[in-house]
Amino acid sequence: MNLEQSMILHLDNLNRIITERTRTLVNKGGPLIHAEQVPVLMALYHTGPLSQQELANKLYRNKSSIQRTVVRLLQHNLVRIGEDCWDRRKNIVSLTEKAKQLAAQLSRSMKELEQKLFDHISREDRQRAIALIREL
């Protein structure tokens, strides 16, 4: 196997760069949260309150992973959990005001980071790359 041609190696390097930059971005002047908590915050910010199962489905993660993340976010007063008025077995997760402000800031910063990382790629190539990654 030629390492220069290994998609797994290149995706791993890209993931490491994005994770490192996201970690720096997330913890700059705000509460200490982990990079894996960011997708949960952003999903709730952009879609509104969701059940833990809906979060798991949306983010392609298992429910126990989402539950651990939600517990950590609760400890930082970034989310609230309530019962679904239609199905009391469901826990509905929503953002606190503090989290909404953090998510708005993160959304702007992540957009800037994405532009810095991928600005040299044409819009068409970026769309093809996203389509390819989704297909994988």
JSON list of C-alpha atoms in Angstrom, two decimals, residues 11-84:
[
{"chain": "A", "resi": 11, "resn": "LEU", "atom": "CA", "xyz": [-8.81, 11.57, 6.18]},
{"chain": "A", "resi": 12, "resn": "ASP", "atom": "CA", "xyz": [-7.16, 10.84, 9.53]},
{"chain": "A", "resi": 13, "resn": "ASN", "atom": "CA", "xyz": [-4.76, 13.78, 9.07]},
{"chain": "A", "resi": 14, "resn": "LEU", "atom": "CA", "xyz": [-7.61, 16.09, 8.07]},
{"chain": "A", "resi": 15, "resn": "ASN", "atom": "CA", "xyz": [-9.68, 14.93, 11.05]},
{"chain": "A", "resi": 16, "resn": "ARG", "atom": "CA", "xyz": [-6.77, 15.59, 13.42]},
{"chain": "A", "resi": 17, "resn": "ILE", "atom": "CA", "xyz": [-6.30, 19.13, 12.04]},
{"chain": "A", "resi": 18, "resn": "ILE", "atom": "CA", "xyz": [-10.01, 19.92, 12.28]},
{"chain": "A", "resi": 19, "resn": "THR", "atom": "CA", "xyz": [-10.28, 18.45, 15.81]},
{"chain": "A", "resi": 20, "resn": "GLU", "atom": "CA", "xyz": [-7.26, 20.42, 17.01]},
{"chain": "A", "resi": 21, "resn": "ARG", "atom": "CA", "xyz": [-8.51, 23.70, 15.52]},
{"chain": "A", "resi": 22, "resn": "THR", "atom": "CA", "xyz": [-12.03, 23.08, 16.81]},
{"chain": "A", "resi": 23, "resn": "ARG", "atom": "CA", "xyz": [-10.72, 22.37, 20.31]},
{"chain": "A", "resi": 24, "resn": "THR", "atom": "CA", "xyz": [-8.77, 25.66, 20.26]},
{"chain": "A", "resi": 25, "resn": "LEU", "atom": "CA", "xyz": [-11.78, 27.52, 18.90]},
{"chain": "A", "resi": 26, "resn": "VAL", "atom": "CA", "xyz": [-14.25, 26.03, 21.38]},
{"chain": "A", "resi": 27, "resn": "ASN", "atom": "CA", "xyz": [-12.22, 26.66, 24.51]},
{"chain": "A", "resi": 28, "resn": "LYS", "atom": "CA", "xyz": [-11.13, 30.19, 23.64]},
{"chain": "A", "resi": 29, "resn": "GLY", "atom": "CA", "xyz": [-12.57, 32.34, 26.41]},
{"chain": "A", "resi": 30, "resn": "GLY", "atom": "CA", "xyz": [-15.57, 30.12, 27.10]},
{"chain": "A", "resi": 31, "resn": "PRO", "atom": "CA", "xyz": [-16.51, 27.14, 29.22]},
{"chain": "A", "resi": 32, "resn": "LEU", "atom": "CA", "xyz": [-14.32, 24.07, 28.86]},
{"chain": "A", "resi": 33, "resn": "ILE", "atom": "CA", "xyz": [-16.15, 21.74, 26.49]},
{"chain": "A", "resi": 34, "resn": "HIS", "atom": "CA", "xyz": [-14.84, 18.94, 24.32]},
{"chain": "A", "resi": 35, "resn": "ALA", "atom": "CA", "xyz": [-14.83, 18.80, 20.54]},
{"chain": "A", "resi": 36, "resn": "GLU", "atom": "CA", "xyz": [-17.25, 15.84, 20.52]},
{"chain": "A", "resi": 37, "resn": "GLN", "atom": "CA", "xyz": [-19.81, 18.00, 22.35]},
{"chain": "A", "resi": 38, "resn": "VAL", "atom": "CA", "xyz": [-19.81, 20.62, 19.61]},
{"chain": "A", "resi": 39, "resn": "PRO", "atom": "CA", "xyz": [-22.00, 18.65, 17.14]},
{"chain": "A", "resi": 40, "resn": "VAL", "atom": "CA", "xyz": [-24.67, 18.21, 19.85]},
{"chain": "A", "resi": 41, "resn": "LEU", "atom": "CA", "xyz": [-24.65, 21.94, 20.63]},
{"chain": "A", "resi": 42, "resn": "MET", "atom": "CA", "xyz": [-24.79, 22.84, 16.95]},
{"chain": "A", "resi": 43, "resn": "ALA", "atom": "CA", "xyz": [-27.58, 20.35, 16.15]},
{"chain": "A", "resi": 44, "resn": "LEU", "atom": "CA", "xyz": [-29.71, 21.77, 18.96]},
{"chain": "A", "resi": 45, "resn": "TYR", "atom": "CA", "xyz": [-28.85, 25.34, 17.94]},
{"chain": "A", "resi": 46, "resn": "HIS", "atom": "CA", "xyz": [-29.86, 24.82, 14.32]},
{"chain": "A", "resi": 47, "resn": "THR", "atom": "CA", "xyz": [-32.88, 22.52, 14.78]},
{"chain": "A", "resi": 48, "resn": "GLY", "atom": "CA", "xyz": [-34.21, 23.38, 18.23]},
{"chain": "A", "resi": 49, "resn": "PRO", "atom": "CA", "xyz": [-35.03, 20.92, 21.01]},
{"chain": "A", "resi": 50, "resn": "LEU", "atom": "CA", "xyz": [-34.66, 17.23, 20.15]},
{"chain": "A", "resi": 51, "resn": "SER", "atom": "CA", "xyz": [-34.98, 13.94, 21.95]},
{"chain": "A", "resi": 52, "resn": "GLN", "atom": "CA", "xyz": [-31.77, 12.09, 22.74]},
{"chain": "A", "resi": 53, "resn": "GLN", "atom": "CA", "xyz": [-32.66, 9.46, 20.14]},
{"chain": "A", "resi": 54, "resn": "GLU", "atom": "CA", "xyz": [-33.27, 12.15, 17.50]},
{"chain": "A", "resi": 55, "resn": "LEU", "atom": "CA", "xyz": [-29.86, 13.63, 18.33]},
{"chain": "A", "resi": 56, "resn": "ALA", "atom": "CA", "xyz": [-28.25, 10.21, 18.00]},
{"chain": "A", "resi": 57, "resn": "ASN", "atom": "CA", "xyz": [-29.92, 9.65, 14.62]},
{"chain": "A", "resi": 58, "resn": "LYS", "atom": "CA", "xyz": [-29.06, 13.12, 13.32]},
{"chain": "A", "resi": 59, "resn": "LEU", "atom": "CA", "xyz": [-25.40, 12.87, 14.36]},
{"chain": "A", "resi": 60, "resn": "TYR", "atom": "CA", "xyz": [-24.91, 9.18, 13.48]},
{"chain": "A", "resi": 61, "resn": "ARG", "atom": "CA", "xyz": [-23.93, 8.34, 17.05]},
{"chain": "A", "resi": 62, "resn": "ASN", "atom": "CA", "xyz": [-25.31, 5.78, 19.48]},
{"chain": "A", "resi": 63, "resn": "LYS", "atom": "CA", "xyz": [-27.73, 6.86, 22.19]},
{"chain": "A", "resi": 64, "resn": "SER", "atom": "CA", "xyz": [-25.35, 6.09, 25.07]},
{"chain": "A", "resi": 65, "resn": "SER", "atom": "CA", "xyz": [-22.73, 8.41, 23.53]},
{"chain": "A", "resi": 66, "resn": "ILE", "atom": "CA", "xyz": [-25.36, 11.16, 23.29]},
{"chain": "A", "resi": 67, "resn": "GLN", "atom": "CA", "xyz": [-26.43, 10.54, 26.89]},
{"chain": "A", "resi": 68, "resn": "ARG", "atom": "CA", "xyz": [-22.83, 10.95, 28.14]},
{"chain": "A", "resi": 69, "resn": "THR", "atom": "CA", "xyz": [-22.46, 14.15, 26.14]},
{"chain": "A", "resi": 70, "resn": "VAL", "atom": "CA", "xyz": [-25.76, 15.54, 27.43]},
{"chain": "A", "resi": 71, "resn": "VAL", "atom": "CA", "xyz": [-24.73, 14.80, 31.04]},
{"chain": "A", "resi": 72, "resn": "ARG", "atom": "CA", "xyz": [-21.49, 16.75, 30.52]},
{"chain": "A", "resi": 73, "resn": "LEU", "atom": "CA", "xyz": [-23.37, 19.64, 28.93]},
{"chain": "A", "resi": 74, "resn": "LEU", "atom": "CA", "xyz": [-25.82, 19.61, 31.85]},
{"chain": "A", "resi": 75, "resn": "GLN", "atom": "CA", "xyz": [-22.87, 19.93, 34.27]},
{"chain": "A", "resi": 76, "resn": "HIS", "atom": "CA", "xyz": [-21.86, 23.14, 32.47]},
{"chain": "A", "resi": 77, "resn": "ASN", "atom": "CA", "xyz": [-25.46, 24.44, 32.44]},
{"chain": "A", "resi": 78, "resn": "LEU", "atom": "CA", "xyz": [-25.52, 24.38, 28.65]},
{"chain": "A", "resi": 79, "resn": "VAL", "atom": "CA", "xyz": [-28.61, 22.19, 28.19]},
{"chain": "A", "resi": 80, "resn": "ARG", "atom": "CA", "xyz": [-31.90, 21.43, 29.91]},
{"chain": "A", "resi": 81, "resn": "ILE", "atom": "CA", "xyz": [-33.77, 18.15, 29.82]},
{"chain": "A", "resi": 82, "resn": "GLY", "atom": "CA", "xyz": [-37.53, 17.94, 29.88]},
{"chain": "A", "resi": 83, "resn": "GLU", "atom": "CA", "xyz": [-40.21, 15.40, 29.14]},
{"chain": "A", "resi": 84, "resn": "ASP", "atom": "CA", "xyz": [-41.90, 15.25, 25.77]}
]
